[in-house]
Amino acid sequence: MTHHPTYRIAMAGLLLLAVACIKDEHLRPCPPLKVDIEVKDKNYFNVDAVATEERRDEQLPFRAFVPTLYYRLQLLNADGTATLMTEHQLAEVEGDAQHIAVTFPDEYPHGTYVMTTWGGLRDMTALDEAREQVVLHPDRQAGDDIYMSRDTLIYDAYEYEHTVALERIKGKLIVEAERLPQEIRYSTKEIDSVARYTDTKFNYREPTSICEQNEWQGEQHVVFKTVAAPSLRERGTKVTLRCFDEPQRDNPLLTPPPVRLTIERNRLAAVRYVYESQDRFKVYLLVDDNWELVHDMDIE
């Protein structure tokens, strides 16, 4: 007997209903919402462009890249509001797994959820009350290497397993100085005009600066690394290095010319100062992942 196409479609619909679950205590329970949290940015995009930055093994445990984790799950309501369902307080990541598996209570209703995840924070003071904005450089310090993701998750009888991937919020600035006189053992470094805030949509805003001090034991080649927020515009960040022979850092013996560069999310920015004589330096910038000599017209 040949079945009419409408009959076959109806039968297929009945089969789907038969295997589907219904959130009712008298029927087979639906699978709970499950989320795997992964780290997307394990290495900087241009990690191989700078010899002083080593590529990390991407098979290392989750905690090797993101040592702490906070997340919250909200249910989106029909009126556009959101109901907080779960808030996992900031805690250290334990174990050697490469991802974090989260299973939410199976009594959660089907619907659309938003999961906001922050990683790498030392504490919660940098986050606003809504957990959707972070201060990137508190007290003009480099601060934490922060990761974040914000994901919309559909949860129903057929969609209940999701993966979210944490992305690095900041970049990194590498400053090298070569052929320094041995009496130079202290420095200050100012990184002006990087972003003060970002939100869960990677909207960076408001300028701030970072101020750091370094010291060493008379080595003539030193390397300083700073986790830094992105520049707010192309070549909008100014780097100023001053070198001293005493820890009070009152009167610099050497003052390389300030330079402007661009810091980007999850990318390395780098400047290299090569001392020549009498407070004269050759200055090199990493441009399109290649070292270029900065000419006088390019120096601040």
PDB file of N, CA, C and O in Angstrom, residues 37 66 68-73 84 86-91 93 115-121 124 127-132 147 149 166:
ATOM      1  N   ILE A  37      32.847  25.174  29.439  1.00  0.00           N
ATOM      2  CA  ILE A  37      33.571  26.447  29.373  1.00  0.00           C
ATOM      3  C   ILE A  37      34.993  26.157  28.916  1.00  0.00           C
ATOM      4  O   ILE A  37      35.716  25.382  29.553  1.00  0.00           O
ATOM      5  N   VAL A  66      43.540  30.259  32.848  1.00  0.00           N
ATOM      6  CA  VAL A  66      42.520  31.025  33.579  1.00  0.00           C
ATOM      7  C   VAL A  66      42.433  30.446  34.985  1.00  0.00           C
ATOM      8  O   VAL A  66      41.790  29.418  35.202  1.00  0.00           O
ATOM      9  N   THR A  68      41.052  31.613  37.836  1.00  0.00           N
ATOM     10  CA  THR A  68      39.829  31.805  38.614  1.00  0.00           C
ATOM     11  C   THR A  68      38.650  31.947  37.663  1.00  0.00           C
ATOM     12  O   THR A  68      38.821  32.327  36.493  1.00  0.00           O
ATOM     13  N   LEU A  69      37.436  31.672  38.185  1.00  0.00           N
ATOM     14  CA  LEU A  69      36.259  31.668  37.319  1.00  0.00           C
ATOM     15  C   LEU A  69      35.038  32.172  38.085  1.00  0.00           C
ATOM     16  O   LEU A  69      34.818  31.813  39.235  1.00  0.00           O
ATOM     17  N   TYR A  70      34.262  33.010  37.398  1.00  0.00           N
ATOM     18  CA  TYR A  70      32.968  33.469  37.879  1.00  0.00           C
ATOM     19  C   TYR A  70      31.987  33.369  36.714  1.00  0.00           C
ATOM     20  O   TYR A  70      32.340  33.663  35.572  1.00  0.00           O
ATOM     21  N   TYR A  71      30.742  32.939  36.990  1.00  0.00           N
ATOM     22  CA  TYR A  71      29.733  32.989  35.937  1.00  0.00           C
ATOM     23  C   TYR A  71      28.350  33.177  36.558  1.00  0.00           C
ATOM     24  O   TYR A  71      28.112  32.890  37.734  1.00  0.00           O
ATOM     25  N   ARG A  72      27.452  33.705  35.717  1.00  0.00           N
ATOM     26  CA  ARG A  72      26.052  33.846  36.119  1.00  0.00           C
ATOM     27  C   ARG A  72      25.179  33.459  34.941  1.00  0.00           C
ATOM     28  O   ARG A  72      25.542  33.663  33.780  1.00  0.00           O
ATOM     29  N   LEU A  73      24.036  32.855  35.237  1.00  0.00           N
ATOM     30  CA  LEU A  73      23.085  32.422  34.210  1.00  0.00           C
ATOM     31  C   LEU A  73      21.772  33.142  34.448  1.00  0.00           C
ATOM     32  O   LEU A  73      21.214  33.106  35.547  1.00  0.00           O
ATOM     33  N   LEU A  84      17.742  36.130  37.284  1.00  0.00           N
ATOM     34  CA  LEU A  84      18.977  35.456  37.660  1.00  0.00           C
ATOM     35  C   LEU A  84      18.657  34.060  38.178  1.00  0.00           C
ATOM     36  O   LEU A  84      17.906  33.898  39.148  1.00  0.00           O
ATOM     37  N   THR A  86      21.364  31.401  38.363  1.00  0.00           N
ATOM     38  CA  THR A  86      22.539  30.876  39.052  1.00  0.00           C
ATOM     39  C   THR A  86      23.622  31.935  39.043  1.00  0.00           C
ATOM     40  O   THR A  86      23.837  32.604  38.027  1.00  0.00           O
ATOM     41  N   GLU A  87      24.311  32.080  40.169  1.00  0.00           N
ATOM     42  CA  GLU A  87      25.511  32.912  40.239  1.00  0.00           C
ATOM     43  C   GLU A  87      26.599  32.116  40.941  1.00  0.00           C
ATOM     44  O   GLU A  87      26.490  31.810  42.127  1.00  0.00           O
ATOM     45  N   HIS A  88      27.618  31.742  40.176  1.00  0.00           N
ATOM     46  CA  HIS A  88      28.747  30.991  40.721  1.00  0.00           C
ATOM     47  C   HIS A  88      29.802  31.995  41.154  1.00  0.00           C
ATOM     48  O   HIS A  88      30.392  32.694  40.328  1.00  0.00           O
ATOM     49  N   GLN A  89      30.020  32.094  42.455  1.00  0.00           N
ATOM     50  CA  GLN A  89      30.950  33.090  42.966  1.00  0.00           C
ATOM     51  C   GLN A  89      32.380  32.806  42.503  1.00  0.00           C
ATOM     52  O   GLN A  89      32.751  31.668  42.211  1.00  0.00           O
ATOM     53  N   LEU A  90      33.169  33.858  42.424  1.00  0.00           N
ATOM     54  CA  LEU A  90      34.555  33.735  41.979  1.00  0.00           C
ATOM     55  C   LEU A  90      35.305  32.720  42.835  1.00  0.00           C
ATOM     56  O   LEU A  90      35.272  32.785  44.060  1.00  0.00           O
ATOM     57  N   ALA A  91      35.956  31.785  42.169  1.00  0.00           N
ATOM     58  CA  ALA A  91      36.695  30.740  42.885  1.00  0.00           C
ATOM     59  C   ALA A  91      37.876  30.275  42.043  1.00  0.00           C
ATOM     60  O   ALA A  91      37.879  30.438  40.814  1.00  0.00           O
ATOM     61  N   VAL A  93      40.161  27.768  40.047  1.00  0.00           N
ATOM     62  CA  VAL A  93      39.895  26.588  39.237  1.00  0.00           C
ATOM     63  C   VAL A  93      40.800  25.459  39.725  1.00  0.00           C
ATOM     64  O   VAL A  93      42.008  25.642  39.883  1.00  0.00           O
ATOM     65  N   MET A 115      24.457  33.573  29.498  1.00  0.00           N
ATOM     66  CA  MET A 115      25.505  33.187  30.442  1.00  0.00           C
ATOM     67  C   MET A 115      26.681  34.153  30.293  1.00  0.00           C
ATOM     68  O   MET A 115      27.232  34.307  29.206  1.00  0.00           O
ATOM     69  N   THR A 116      27.023  34.803  31.390  1.00  0.00           N
ATOM     70  CA  THR A 116      28.145  35.737  31.423  1.00  0.00           C
ATOM     71  C   THR A 116      29.243  35.122  32.268  1.00  0.00           C
ATOM     72  O   THR A 116      29.001  34.738  33.420  1.00  0.00           O
ATOM     73  N   THR A 117      30.440  35.035  31.717  1.00  0.00           N
ATOM     74  CA  THR A 117      31.547  34.351  32.380  1.00  0.00           C
ATOM     75  C   THR A 117      32.772  35.255  32.403  1.00  0.00           C
ATOM     76  O   THR A 117      33.146  35.831  31.378  1.00  0.00           O
ATOM     77  N   TRP A 118      33.388  35.374  33.568  1.00  0.00           N
ATOM     78  CA  TRP A 118      34.629  36.133  33.727  1.00  0.00           C
ATOM     79  C   TRP A 118      35.703  35.198  34.268  1.00  0.00           C
ATOM     80  O   TRP A 118      35.451  34.421  35.186  1.00  0.00           O
ATOM     81  N   GLY A 119      36.903  35.299  33.735  1.00  0.00           N
ATOM     82  CA  GLY A 119      38.011  34.459  34.188  1.00  0.00           C
ATOM     83  C   GLY A 119      39.252  35.281  34.468  1.00  0.00           C
ATOM     84  O   GLY A 119      39.490  36.318  33.845  1.00  0.00           O
ATOM     85  N   GLY A 120      40.047  34.811  35.417  1.00  0.00           N
ATOM     86  CA  GLY A 120      41.335  35.432  35.697  1.00  0.00           C
ATOM     87  C   GLY A 120      41.318  36.564  36.695  1.00  0.00           C
ATOM     88  O   GLY A 120      42.374  37.139  36.996  1.00  0.00           O
ATOM     89  N   LEU A 121      40.160  36.925  37.238  1.00  0.00           N
ATOM     90  CA  LEU A 121      40.089  38.018  38.207  1.00  0.00           C
ATOM     91  C   LEU A 121      40.645  37.580  39.563  1.00  0.00           C
ATOM     92  O   LEU A 121      40.407  36.464  40.023  1.00  0.00           O
ATOM     93  N   MET A 124      36.520  40.454  43.044  1.00  0.00           N
ATOM     94  CA  MET A 124      35.367  40.971  42.312  1.00  0.00           C
ATOM     95  C   MET A 124      35.301  42.492  42.297  1.00  0.00           C
ATOM     96  O   MET A 124      34.376  43.068  41.739  1.00  0.00           O
ATOM     97  N   LEU A 127      34.708  44.477  38.970  1.00  0.00           N
ATOM     98  CA  LEU A 127      33.446  44.337  38.241  1.00  0.00           C
ATOM     99  C   LEU A 127      32.378  45.256  38.827  1.00  0.00           C
ATOM    100  O   LEU A 127      32.327  45.485  40.042  1.00  0.00           O
ATOM    101  N   ASP A 128      31.499  45.754  37.948  1.00  0.00           N
ATOM    102  CA  ASP A 128      30.384  46.543  38.440  1.00  0.00           C
ATOM    103  C   ASP A 128      29.308  45.617  39.028  1.00  0.00           C
ATOM    104  O   ASP A 128      29.424  44.383  38.965  1.00  0.00           O
ATOM    105  N   GLU A 129      28.256  46.207  39.595  1.00  0.00           N
ATOM    106  CA  GLU A 129      27.242  45.407  40.284  1.00  0.00           C
ATOM    107  C   GLU A 129      26.508  44.466  39.345  1.00  0.00           C
ATOM    108  O   GLU A 129      26.122  43.357  39.728  1.00  0.00           O
ATOM    109  N   ALA A 130      26.325  44.890  38.088  1.00  0.00           N
ATOM    110  CA  ALA A 130      25.632  44.046  37.113  1.00  0.00           C
ATOM    111  C   ALA A 130      26.534  42.970  36.533  1.00  0.00           C
ATOM    112  O   ALA A 130      26.070  42.124  35.763  1.00  0.00           O
ATOM    113  N   ARG A 131      27.831  43.003  36.861  1.00  0.00           N
ATOM    114  CA  ARG A 131      28.805  42.019  36.367  1.00  0.00           C
ATOM    115  C   ARG A 131      28.950  42.098  34.845  1.00  0.00           C
ATOM    116  O   ARG A 131      29.228  41.095  34.192  1.00  0.00           O
ATOM    117  N   GLU A 132      28.772  43.303  34.297  1.00  0.00           N
ATOM    118  CA  GLU A 132      28.839  43.452  32.847  1.00  0.00           C
ATOM    119  C   GLU A 132      29.864  44.494  32.413  1.00  0.00           C
ATOM    120  O   GLU A 132      29.991  44.787  31.231  1.00  0.00           O
ATOM    121  N   TYR A 147      39.745  37.309  31.235  1.00  0.00           N
ATOM    122  CA  TYR A 147      39.040  36.638  30.144  1.00  0.00           C
ATOM    123  C   TYR A 147      37.537  36.826  30.342  1.00  0.00           C
ATOM    124  O   TYR A 147      37.059  36.986  31.472  1.00  0.00           O
ATOM    125  N   SER A 149      33.374  35.921  28.435  1.00  0.00           N
ATOM    126  CA  SER A 149      32.458  35.517  27.366  1.00  0.00           C
ATOM    127  C   SER A 149      31.038  35.844  27.799  1.00  0.00           C
ATOM    128  O   SER A 149      30.730  35.850  28.991  1.00  0.00           O
ATOM    129  N   LEU A 166      36.106  31.412  26.374  1.00  0.00           N
ATOM    130  CA  LEU A 166      36.599  32.639  26.994  1.00  0.00           C
ATOM    131  C   LEU A 166      37.643  33.310  26.103  1.00  0.00           C
ATOM    132  O   LEU A 166      38.566  32.651  25.606  1.00  0.00           O
TER     133      LEU A 166
END
